[in-house]
CSV table of C-alpha atoms and ligand atoms in Angstrom, one decimal:
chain,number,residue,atom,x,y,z
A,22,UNK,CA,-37.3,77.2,32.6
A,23,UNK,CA,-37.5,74.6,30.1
A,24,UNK,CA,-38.1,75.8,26.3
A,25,UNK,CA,-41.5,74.7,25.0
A,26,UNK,CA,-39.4,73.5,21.7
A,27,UNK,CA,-37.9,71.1,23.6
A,28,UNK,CA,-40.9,69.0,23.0
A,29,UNK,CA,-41.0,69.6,19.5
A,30,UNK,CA,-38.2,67.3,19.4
A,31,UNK,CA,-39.9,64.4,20.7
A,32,UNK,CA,-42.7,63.7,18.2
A,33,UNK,CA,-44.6,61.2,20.1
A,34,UNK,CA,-45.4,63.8,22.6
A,35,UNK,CA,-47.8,65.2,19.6
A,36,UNK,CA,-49.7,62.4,20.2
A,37,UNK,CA,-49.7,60.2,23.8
A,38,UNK,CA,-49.3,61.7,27.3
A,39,UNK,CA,-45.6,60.2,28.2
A,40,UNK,CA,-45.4,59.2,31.9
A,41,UNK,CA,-43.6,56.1,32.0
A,42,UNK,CA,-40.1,57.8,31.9
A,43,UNK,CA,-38.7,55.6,34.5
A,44,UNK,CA,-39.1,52.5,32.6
A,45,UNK,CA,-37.7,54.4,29.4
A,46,UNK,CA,-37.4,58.0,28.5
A,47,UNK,CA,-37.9,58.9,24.8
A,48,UNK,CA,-35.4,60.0,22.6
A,49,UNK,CA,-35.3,63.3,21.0
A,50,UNK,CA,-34.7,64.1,17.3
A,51,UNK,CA,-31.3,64.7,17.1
A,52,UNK,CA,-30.3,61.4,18.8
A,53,UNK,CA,-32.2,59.7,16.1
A,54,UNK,CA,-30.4,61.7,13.7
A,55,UNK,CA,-27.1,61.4,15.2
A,56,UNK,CA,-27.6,57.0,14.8
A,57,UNK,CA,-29.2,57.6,11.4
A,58,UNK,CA,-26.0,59.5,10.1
A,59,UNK,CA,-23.7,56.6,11.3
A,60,UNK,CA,-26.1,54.1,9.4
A,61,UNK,CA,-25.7,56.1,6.3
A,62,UNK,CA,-22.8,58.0,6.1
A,63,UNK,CA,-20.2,56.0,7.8
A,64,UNK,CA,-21.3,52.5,9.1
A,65,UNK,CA,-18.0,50.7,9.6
A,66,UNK,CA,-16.7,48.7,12.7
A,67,UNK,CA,-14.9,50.4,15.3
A,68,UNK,CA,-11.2,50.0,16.6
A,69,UNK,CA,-10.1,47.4,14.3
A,70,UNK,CA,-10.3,49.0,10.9
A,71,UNK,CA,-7.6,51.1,9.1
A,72,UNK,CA,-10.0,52.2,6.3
A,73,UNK,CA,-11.5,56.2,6.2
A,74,UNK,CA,-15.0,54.6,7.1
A,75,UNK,CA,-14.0,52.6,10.1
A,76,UNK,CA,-11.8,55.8,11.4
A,77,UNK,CA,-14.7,57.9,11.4
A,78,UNK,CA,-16.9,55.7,13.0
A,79,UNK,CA,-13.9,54.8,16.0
A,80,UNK,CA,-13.8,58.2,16.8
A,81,UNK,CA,-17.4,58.7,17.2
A,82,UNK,CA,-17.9,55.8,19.0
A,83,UNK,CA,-14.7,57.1,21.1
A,84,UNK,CA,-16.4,60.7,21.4
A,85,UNK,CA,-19.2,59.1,23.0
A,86,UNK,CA,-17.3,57.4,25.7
A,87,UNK,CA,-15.3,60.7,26.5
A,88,UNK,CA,-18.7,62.8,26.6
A,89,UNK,CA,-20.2,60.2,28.9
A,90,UNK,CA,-17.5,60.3,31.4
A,91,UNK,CA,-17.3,64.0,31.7
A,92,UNK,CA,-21.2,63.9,32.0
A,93,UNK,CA,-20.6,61.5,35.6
A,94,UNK,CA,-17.5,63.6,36.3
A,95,UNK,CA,-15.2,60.8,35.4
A,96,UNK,CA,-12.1,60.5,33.4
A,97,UNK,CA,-11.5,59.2,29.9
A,98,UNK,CA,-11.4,55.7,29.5
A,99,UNK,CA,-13.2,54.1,32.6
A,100,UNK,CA,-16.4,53.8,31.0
A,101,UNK,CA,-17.9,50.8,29.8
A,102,UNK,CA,-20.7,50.8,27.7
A,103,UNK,CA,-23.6,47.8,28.1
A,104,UNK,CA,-26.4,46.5,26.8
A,105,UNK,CA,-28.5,48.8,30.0
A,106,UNK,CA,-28.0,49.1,34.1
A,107,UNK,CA,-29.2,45.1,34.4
A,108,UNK,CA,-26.0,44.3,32.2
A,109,UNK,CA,-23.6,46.8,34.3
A,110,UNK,CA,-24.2,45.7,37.5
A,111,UNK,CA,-23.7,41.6,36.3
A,112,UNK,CA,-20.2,42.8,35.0
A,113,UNK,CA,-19.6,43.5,38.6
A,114,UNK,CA,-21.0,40.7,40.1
A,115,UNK,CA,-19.0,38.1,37.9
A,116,UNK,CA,-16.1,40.3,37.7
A,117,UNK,CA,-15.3,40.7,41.0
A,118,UNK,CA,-14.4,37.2,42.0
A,119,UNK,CA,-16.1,36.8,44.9
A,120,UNK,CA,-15.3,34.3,47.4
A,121,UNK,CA,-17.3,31.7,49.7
A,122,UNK,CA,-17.6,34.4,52.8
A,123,UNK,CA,-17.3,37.4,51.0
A,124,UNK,CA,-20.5,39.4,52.2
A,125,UNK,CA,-22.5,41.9,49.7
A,126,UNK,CA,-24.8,44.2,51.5
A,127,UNK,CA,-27.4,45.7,49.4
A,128,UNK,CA,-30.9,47.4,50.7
A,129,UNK,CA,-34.5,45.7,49.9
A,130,UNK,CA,-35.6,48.8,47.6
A,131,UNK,CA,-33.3,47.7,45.2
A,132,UNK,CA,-34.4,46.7,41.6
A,133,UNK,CA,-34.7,43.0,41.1
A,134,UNK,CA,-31.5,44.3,38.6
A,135,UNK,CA,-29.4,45.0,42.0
A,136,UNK,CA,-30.9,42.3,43.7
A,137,UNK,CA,-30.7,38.8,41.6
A,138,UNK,CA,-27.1,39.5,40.4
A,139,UNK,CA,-26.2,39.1,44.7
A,140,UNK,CA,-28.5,36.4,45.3
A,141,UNK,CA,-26.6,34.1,42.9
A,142,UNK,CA,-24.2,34.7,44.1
A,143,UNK,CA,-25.1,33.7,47.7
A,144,UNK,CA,-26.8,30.8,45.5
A,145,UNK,CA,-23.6,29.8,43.5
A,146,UNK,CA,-20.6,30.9,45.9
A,147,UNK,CA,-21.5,31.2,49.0
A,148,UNK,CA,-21.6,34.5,49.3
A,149,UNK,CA,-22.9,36.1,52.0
A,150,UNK,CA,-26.0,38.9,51.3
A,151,UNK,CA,-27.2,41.1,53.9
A,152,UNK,CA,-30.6,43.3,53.0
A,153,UNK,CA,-31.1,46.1,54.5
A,154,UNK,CA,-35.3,47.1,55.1
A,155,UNK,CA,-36.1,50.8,54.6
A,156,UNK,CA,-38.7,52.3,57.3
A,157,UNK,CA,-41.8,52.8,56.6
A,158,UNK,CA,-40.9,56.1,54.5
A,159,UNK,CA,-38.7,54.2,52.7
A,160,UNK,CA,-35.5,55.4,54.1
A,161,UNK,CA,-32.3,53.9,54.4
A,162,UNK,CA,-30.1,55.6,57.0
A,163,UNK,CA,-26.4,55.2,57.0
A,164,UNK,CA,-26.5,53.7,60.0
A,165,UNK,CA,-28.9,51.0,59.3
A,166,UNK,CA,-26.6,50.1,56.3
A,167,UNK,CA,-23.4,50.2,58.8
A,168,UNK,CA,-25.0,48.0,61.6
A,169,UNK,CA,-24.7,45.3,58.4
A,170,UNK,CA,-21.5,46.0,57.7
A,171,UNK,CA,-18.3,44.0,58.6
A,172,UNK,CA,-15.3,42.9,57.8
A,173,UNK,CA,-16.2,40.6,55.6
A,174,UNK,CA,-18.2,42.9,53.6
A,175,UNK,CA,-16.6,43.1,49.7
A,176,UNK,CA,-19.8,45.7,48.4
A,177,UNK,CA,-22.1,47.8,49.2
A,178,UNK,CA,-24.9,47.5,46.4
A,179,UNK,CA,-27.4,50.5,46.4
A,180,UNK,CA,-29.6,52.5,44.3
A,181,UNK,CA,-29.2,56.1,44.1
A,182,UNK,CA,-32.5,56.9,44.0
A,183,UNK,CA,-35.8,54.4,43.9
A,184,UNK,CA,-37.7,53.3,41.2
A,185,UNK,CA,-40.7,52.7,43.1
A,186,UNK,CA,-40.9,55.2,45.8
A,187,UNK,CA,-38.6,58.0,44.4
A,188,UNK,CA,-36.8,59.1,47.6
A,189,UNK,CA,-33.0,59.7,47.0
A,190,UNK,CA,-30.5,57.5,49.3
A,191,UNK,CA,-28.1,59.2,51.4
A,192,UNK,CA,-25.1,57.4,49.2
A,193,UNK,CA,-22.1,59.4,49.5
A,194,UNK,CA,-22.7,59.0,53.6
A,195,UNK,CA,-23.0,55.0,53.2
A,196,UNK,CA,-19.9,55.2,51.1
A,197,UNK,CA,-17.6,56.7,53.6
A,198,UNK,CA,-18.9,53.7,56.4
A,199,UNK,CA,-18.2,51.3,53.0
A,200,UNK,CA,-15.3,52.7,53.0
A,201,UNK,CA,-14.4,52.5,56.7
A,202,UNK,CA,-14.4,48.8,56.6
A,203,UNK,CA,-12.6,48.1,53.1
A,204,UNK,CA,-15.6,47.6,51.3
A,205,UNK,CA,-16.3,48.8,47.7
A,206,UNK,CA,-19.0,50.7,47.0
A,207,UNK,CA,-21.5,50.2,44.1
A,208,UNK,CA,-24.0,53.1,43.3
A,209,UNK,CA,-26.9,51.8,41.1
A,210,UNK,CA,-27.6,55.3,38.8
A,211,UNK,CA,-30.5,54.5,36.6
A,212,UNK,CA,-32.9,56.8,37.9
A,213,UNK,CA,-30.6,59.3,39.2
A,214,UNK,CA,-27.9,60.0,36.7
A,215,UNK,CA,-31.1,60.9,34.2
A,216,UNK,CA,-32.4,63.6,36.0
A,217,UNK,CA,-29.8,65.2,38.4
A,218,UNK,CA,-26.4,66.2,38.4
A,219,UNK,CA,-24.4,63.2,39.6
A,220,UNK,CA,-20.6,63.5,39.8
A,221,UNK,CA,-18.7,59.9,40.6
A,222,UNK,CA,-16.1,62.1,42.8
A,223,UNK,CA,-19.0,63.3,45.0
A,224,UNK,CA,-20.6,60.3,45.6
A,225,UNK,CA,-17.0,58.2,46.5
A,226,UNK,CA,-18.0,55.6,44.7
A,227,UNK,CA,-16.1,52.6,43.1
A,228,UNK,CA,-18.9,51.5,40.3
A,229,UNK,CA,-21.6,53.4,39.3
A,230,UNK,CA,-24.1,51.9,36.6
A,231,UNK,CA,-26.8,53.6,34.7
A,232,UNK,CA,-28.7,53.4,31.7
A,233,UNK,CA,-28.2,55.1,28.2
A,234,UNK,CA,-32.1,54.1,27.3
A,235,UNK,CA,-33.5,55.9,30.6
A,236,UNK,CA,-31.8,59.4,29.7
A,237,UNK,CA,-32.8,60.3,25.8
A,238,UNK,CA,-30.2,57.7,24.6
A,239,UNK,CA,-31.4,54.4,22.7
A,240,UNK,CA,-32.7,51.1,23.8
A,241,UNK,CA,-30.1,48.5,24.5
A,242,UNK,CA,-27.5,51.0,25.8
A,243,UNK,CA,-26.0,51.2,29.3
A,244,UNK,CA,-22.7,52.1,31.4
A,245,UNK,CA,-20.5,50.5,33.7
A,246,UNK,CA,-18.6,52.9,35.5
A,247,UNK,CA,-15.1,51.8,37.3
A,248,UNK,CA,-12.6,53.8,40.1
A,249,UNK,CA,-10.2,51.1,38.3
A,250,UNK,CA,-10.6,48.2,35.8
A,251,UNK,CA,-9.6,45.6,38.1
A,252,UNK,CA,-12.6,43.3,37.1
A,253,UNK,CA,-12.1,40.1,35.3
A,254,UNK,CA,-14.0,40.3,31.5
A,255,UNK,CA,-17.4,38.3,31.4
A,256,UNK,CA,-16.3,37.8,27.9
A,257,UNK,CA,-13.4,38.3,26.1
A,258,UNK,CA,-12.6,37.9,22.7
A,259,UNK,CA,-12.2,40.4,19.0
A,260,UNK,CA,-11.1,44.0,20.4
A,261,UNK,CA,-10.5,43.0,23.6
A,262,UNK,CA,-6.9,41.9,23.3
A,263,UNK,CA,-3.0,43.9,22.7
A,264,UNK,CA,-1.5,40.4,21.5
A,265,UNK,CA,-2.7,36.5,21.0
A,266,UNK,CA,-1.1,33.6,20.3
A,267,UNK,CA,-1.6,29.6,20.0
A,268,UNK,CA,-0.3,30.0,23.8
A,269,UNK,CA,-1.6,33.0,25.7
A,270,UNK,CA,-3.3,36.6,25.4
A,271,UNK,CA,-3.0,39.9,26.6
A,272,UNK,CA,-5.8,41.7,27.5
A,273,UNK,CA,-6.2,45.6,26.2
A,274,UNK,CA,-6.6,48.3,28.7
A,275,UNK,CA,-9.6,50.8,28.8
A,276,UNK,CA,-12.9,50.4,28.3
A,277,UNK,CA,-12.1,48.0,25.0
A,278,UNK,CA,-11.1,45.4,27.8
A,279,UNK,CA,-14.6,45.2,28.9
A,280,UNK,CA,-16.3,45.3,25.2
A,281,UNK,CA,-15.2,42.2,23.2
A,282,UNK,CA,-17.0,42.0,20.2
A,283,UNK,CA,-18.5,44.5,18.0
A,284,UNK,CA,-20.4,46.8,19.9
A,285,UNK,CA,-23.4,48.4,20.0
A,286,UNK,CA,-21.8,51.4,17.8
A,287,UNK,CA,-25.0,53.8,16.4
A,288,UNK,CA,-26.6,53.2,20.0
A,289,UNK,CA,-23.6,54.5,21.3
A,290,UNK,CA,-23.0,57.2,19.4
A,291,UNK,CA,-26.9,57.8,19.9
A,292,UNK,CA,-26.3,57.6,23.7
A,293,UNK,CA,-23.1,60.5,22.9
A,294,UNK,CA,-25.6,62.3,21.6
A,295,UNK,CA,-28.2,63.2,24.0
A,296,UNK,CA,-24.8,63.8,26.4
A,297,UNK,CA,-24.9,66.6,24.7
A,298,UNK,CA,-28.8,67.2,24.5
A,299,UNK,CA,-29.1,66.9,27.9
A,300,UNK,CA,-25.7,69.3,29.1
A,301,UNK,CA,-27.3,71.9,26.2
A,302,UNK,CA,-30.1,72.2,29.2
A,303,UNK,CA,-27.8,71.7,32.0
A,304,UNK,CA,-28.9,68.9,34.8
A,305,UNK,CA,-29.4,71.4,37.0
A,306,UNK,CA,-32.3,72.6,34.6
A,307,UNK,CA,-33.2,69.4,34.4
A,308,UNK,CA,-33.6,69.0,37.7
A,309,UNK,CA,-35.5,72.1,38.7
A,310,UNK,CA,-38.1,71.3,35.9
A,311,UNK,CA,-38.6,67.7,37.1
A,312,UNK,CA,-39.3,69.2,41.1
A,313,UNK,CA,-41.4,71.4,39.9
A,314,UNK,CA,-43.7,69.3,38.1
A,315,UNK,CA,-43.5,66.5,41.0
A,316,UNK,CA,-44.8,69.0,43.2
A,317,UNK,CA,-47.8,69.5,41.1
A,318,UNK,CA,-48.0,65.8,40.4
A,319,UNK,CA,-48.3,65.1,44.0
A,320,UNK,CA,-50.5,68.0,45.2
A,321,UNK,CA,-53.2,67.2,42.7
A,322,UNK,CA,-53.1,63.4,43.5
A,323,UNK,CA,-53.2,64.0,46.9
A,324,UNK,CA,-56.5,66.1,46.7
A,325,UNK,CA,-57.8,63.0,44.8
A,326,UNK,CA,-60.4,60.9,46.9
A,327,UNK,CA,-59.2,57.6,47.0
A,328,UNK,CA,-55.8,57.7,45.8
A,329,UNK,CA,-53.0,57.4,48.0
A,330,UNK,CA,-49.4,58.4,47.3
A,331,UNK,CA,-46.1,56.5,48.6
A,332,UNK,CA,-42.6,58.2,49.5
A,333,UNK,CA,-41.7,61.4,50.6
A,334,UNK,CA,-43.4,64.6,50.1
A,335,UNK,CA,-42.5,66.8,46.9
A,336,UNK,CA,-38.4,68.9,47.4
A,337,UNK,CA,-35.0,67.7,47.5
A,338,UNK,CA,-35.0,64.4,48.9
A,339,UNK,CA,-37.1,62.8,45.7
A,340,UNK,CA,-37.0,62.5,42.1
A,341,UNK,CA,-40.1,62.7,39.6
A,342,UNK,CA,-41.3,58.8,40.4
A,343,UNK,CA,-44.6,58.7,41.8
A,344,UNK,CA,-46.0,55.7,42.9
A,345,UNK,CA,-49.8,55.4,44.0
A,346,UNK,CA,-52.8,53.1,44.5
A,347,UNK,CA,-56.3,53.5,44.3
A,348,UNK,CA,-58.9,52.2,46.1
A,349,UNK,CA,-61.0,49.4,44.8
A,350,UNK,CA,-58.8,49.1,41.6
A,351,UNK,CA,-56.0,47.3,40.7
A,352,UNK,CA,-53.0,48.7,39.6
A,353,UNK,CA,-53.3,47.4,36.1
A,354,UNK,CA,-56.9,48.1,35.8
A,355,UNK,CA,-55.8,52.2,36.8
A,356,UNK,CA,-53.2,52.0,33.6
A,357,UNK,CA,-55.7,50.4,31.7
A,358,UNK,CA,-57.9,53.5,32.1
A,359,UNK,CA,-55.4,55.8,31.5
A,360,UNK,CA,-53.9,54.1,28.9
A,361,UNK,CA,-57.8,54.5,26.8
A,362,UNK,CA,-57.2,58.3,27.5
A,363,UNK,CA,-53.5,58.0,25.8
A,364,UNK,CA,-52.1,58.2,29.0
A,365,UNK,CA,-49.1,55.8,29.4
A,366,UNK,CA,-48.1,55.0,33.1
A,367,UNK,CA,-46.5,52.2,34.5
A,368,UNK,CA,-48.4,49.6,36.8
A,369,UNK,CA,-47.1,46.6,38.9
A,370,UNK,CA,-44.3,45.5,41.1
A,371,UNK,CA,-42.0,47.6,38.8
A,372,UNK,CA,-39.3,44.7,39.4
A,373,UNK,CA,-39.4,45.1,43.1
A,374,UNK,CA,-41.2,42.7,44.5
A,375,UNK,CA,-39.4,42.3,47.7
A,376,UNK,CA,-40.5,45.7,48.2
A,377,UNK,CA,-43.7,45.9,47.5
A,378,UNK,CA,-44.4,42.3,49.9
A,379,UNK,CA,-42.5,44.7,52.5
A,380,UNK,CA,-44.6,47.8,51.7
A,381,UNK,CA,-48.0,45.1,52.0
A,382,UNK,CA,-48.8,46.0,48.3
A,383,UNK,CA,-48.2,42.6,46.7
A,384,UNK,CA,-50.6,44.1,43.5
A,385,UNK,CA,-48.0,46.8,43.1
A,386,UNK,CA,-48.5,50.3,42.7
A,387,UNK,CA,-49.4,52.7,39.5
A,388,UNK,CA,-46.3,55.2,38.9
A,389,UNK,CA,-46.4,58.2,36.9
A,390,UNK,CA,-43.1,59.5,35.9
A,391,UNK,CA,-41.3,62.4,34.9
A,392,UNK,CA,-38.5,63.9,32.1
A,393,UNK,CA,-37.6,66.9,31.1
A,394,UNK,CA,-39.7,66.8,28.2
A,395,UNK,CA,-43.0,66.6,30.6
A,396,UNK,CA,-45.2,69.6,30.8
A,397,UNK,CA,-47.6,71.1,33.4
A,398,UNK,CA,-49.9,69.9,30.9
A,399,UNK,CA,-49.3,66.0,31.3
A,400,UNK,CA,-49.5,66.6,34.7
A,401,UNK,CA,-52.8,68.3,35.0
A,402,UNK,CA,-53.8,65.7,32.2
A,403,UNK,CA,-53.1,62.5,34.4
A,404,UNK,CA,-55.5,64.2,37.3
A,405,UNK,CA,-58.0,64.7,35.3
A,406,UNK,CA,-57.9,62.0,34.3
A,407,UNK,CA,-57.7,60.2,37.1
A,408,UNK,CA,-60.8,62.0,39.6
A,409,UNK,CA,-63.0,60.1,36.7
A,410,UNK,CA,-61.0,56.8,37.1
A,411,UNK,CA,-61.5,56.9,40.9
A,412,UNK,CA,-64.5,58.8,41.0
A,413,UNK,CA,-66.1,55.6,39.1
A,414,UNK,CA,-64.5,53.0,41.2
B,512,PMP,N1,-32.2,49.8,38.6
B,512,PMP,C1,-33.2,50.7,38.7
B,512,PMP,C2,-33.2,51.6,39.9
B,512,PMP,C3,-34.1,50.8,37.7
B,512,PMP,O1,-35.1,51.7,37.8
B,512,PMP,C4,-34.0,50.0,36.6
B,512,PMP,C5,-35.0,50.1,35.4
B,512,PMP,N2,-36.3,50.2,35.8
B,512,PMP,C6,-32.9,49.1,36.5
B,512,PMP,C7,-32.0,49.1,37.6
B,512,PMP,C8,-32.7,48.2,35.3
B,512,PMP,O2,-32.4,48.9,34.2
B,512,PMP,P1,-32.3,48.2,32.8
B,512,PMP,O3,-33.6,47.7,32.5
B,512,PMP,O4,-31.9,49.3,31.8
B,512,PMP,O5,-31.3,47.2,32.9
C-alpha cells in the first residue's frame, strides 16, 4: 500500500484533484529541493570546470545519469538526457542516417511524437513508413507488426504503452520478429517507464525514450536510451568533443557525445532525484497502486449513464489512462466542468489524431489519469463529479 504521506509531498494535491498525469506528473518535494540545492549551494557548469563548484555539480549531474540507467536496467553511460520523449526519439530519427528505401514501421496509436519524426522522413528521404492499425480494442499483435516487416525494414517505432487508450503493447514479442529481419527496435517509454517496472534487457530493445517530466522529475527533461551510441550527434559542439583543431574533431564517447552544450543540469539532477523517490516505493508498488485505482476508475465510469469508456478492461494488460466520451458533450466542454470542480483532466485528440479519425472520434476523448500520488479519493471525486456533468447533459 502506498503511504498517505506520500501526498504530503506534493502540495498541490492540498488543493486541485490531479488527473492529468499522463500529460505531466507533479513533482514531489524533495525533487524541488534537490534543484533548489544546486541553484544555491553549487551552481557551476558541468564537465568542463576544474574548480570545487563545478566538481560538485559534474558529479551530481553524473549521479543522475548512473541512477537513471540502473532505474531502465541499463548500464552506465548510455543514457542521454533530453529536453522530453519528443526530443529522444528525433535524436534517432536524424541520427540514424536513414536512406532513400530504408523502411520504418511504426503502429497508428503512436503519439504524433513517434509519428511526425518518420513522416519526414518519408517526406525528406524517401523513406519508406509502414503504419500498422490496431483492432478495434486497440491491439497490436505481433503478427500484424510482422506481416509489415521486411528486409528493408531499418526500425520498428512503438509505444510501450498508449497514451490514449492505455493498453500495453506486446513489445518484447515485436522485438524478437524486429529482430528476425535485422531491424532495430525503438520502444517509445513515456507512459510506461513512469508507472511500471521496465527493464531495457527484457524488452530487447535498441532505443528506448521516455520522459523525466512524466515520472516526478522536472519539465524540460527526457532520455534517450541506446544498445550502442552509433548515432550521428544532431549537434555537436562545447563538451561534446576529446580534441579540436583548425582541421578536424574528435568526438567524446558516452552520453557527453550526445549533449553539446551546457545542459539542463538542476533538471537533471531534479530528474536523479525522483530516481530515487520513485525506487524508495519500488515500481512494483507503483504499479499495484496505479491497477488498483484504474479498476475503481473504470467501474464507476462504467456505471455512469452516458459515458462510455475506450481500451481494455481494468488488470495487467493496461496502465492508469482512461479515456472516455460522453454523450451530448464535447470533450472540452466535459473538462470544462470538471475543471470548475478543481478537477484537472485532459481533453482532445491527446496528439493522436490519426487515432482518434481511426477510432471515429475526431472530437477526441476526456482522459483521466493516474500516479502514484492519486488516491481512492480523486477517484471517487471525478465520478461524482461526473453523474452531475452527464446527468445535466
Ligand atoms: N509518447 C507518448 C506515448 C506520450 O504520451 C507523450 C506525451 N504525451 C509523448 C510521446 C511526448 O512526450 P513529451 O511531450 O515529453 O515529448
Amino acid at each position: 500500500m502506498i503511504p498517505a504521506e506520500i501526498r504530503r509531498d506534493f502540495p498541490l494535491l492540498a488543493e486541485v484533484c490531479y488527473l492529468d498525469s499522463a500529460a505531466t506528473s507533479l513533482s514531489p518535494e524533495p525533487v524541488l529541493q534537490a534543484m533548489l540545492e544546486y541553484e544555491r549551494h553549487y551552481r557551476a557548469n558541468v564537465g568542463r570546470g576544474v574548480h570545487r563548484l563545478s566538481q560538485i555539480a559534474s558529479q551530481k549531474y553524473w549521479d543522475a545519469h548512473r541512477k537513471v540507467a540502473a532505474f531502465i536496467g541499463a548500464a552506465e553511460g548510455e543514457t542521454v538526457f533530453t529536453r522530453n520523449t519528443t526530443e529522444a526519439i528525433t535524436l534517432v530519427a536524424e541520427g540514424l542516417r536513414f536512406r532513400p528505401g530504408d523502411r520504418v514501421v511504426t503502429t497508428l496509436l503512436e503519439h504524433h511524437s513517434n509519428l511526425l519524426p518518420w513522416m519526414r522522413l518519408r517526406d525528406r528521404k524517401g523513406v519508406e513508413l509502414s503504419i500498422v492499425p490496431p483492432a478495434p480494442d486497440g491491439t497490436v499483435t505481433p503478427d500484424a507488426v510482422a506481416s509489415c516487416i521486411d528486409d528493408h525494414t531499418r526500425l520498428v517505432a512503438i509505444t510501450h504503452a498508449s497514451n490514449v487508450l492505455g493498453n500495453l503493447l506486446p513489445v518484447r514479442e515485436i522485438g524478437r520478429v524486429a529482430r528476425e529481419h535485422g531491424a532495430l527496435l525503438l520502444v517509445d517509454g513515456a507512459q510506461s517507464v513512469p508507472h511500471l517496472p521496465v527493464s531495457v534487457a527484457e524488452l530487447g530493445c535498441d532505443f528506448l525514450c521516455f520522459s523525466g517530466h512524466k515520472m516526478l522529475g522536472p519539465t524540460g527533461t527526457g532520455v534517450l536510451w541506446m544498445r550502442e551510441p552509433t548515432l550521428e550527434p544532431l549537434i555537436v559542439g562545447g563538451g561534446s568533443i576529446d580534441r579540436v583543431t583548425d582541421e578536424a574533431y574528435t568526438l567524446t564517447g558516452g552520453y557527453a557525445r550526445y549533449e553539446a552544450g551546457t545542459p539542463h543540469i538542476a533538471g537533471g539532477i531534479g530528474l536523479g532525484r525522483a530516481v530515487d523517490y520513485l525506487q524508495g516505493i519500488g515500481m512494483a508498488e507503483v504499479r499495484s497502486h496505479e491497477e488498483r485505482l484504474t479498476r475503481r476508475m473504470m467501474e464507476g465510469l462504467r456505471g455512469i449513464a452516458g459515458v462510455t469508456v475506450y481500451g481494455p478492461g481494468p488488470g495487467p494488460g493496461r496502465i492508469g489512462v482512461v479515456s472516455f466520451t460522453v454523450e451530448g458533450l464535447h470533450p472540452h466542454e466535459v473538462a470544462h466542468a470538471l475543471s470548475e470542480q478543481e478537477i484537472m483532466v485532459r481533453s482532445g485528440h491527446h496528439c493522436c489524431m490519426p487515432l482518434m479519425n481511426h477510432l471515429g472520434l475526431p472530437e477526441g476523448t476526456v482522459r483521466a489519469s493516474l500516479h502514484v500520488y492519486s488516491s481512492g479519493e480523486d477517484v471517487d471525486r471525478l465520478v461524482e463529479a461526473l453523474q452531475g456533468v452527464a446527468g445535466g447533459a
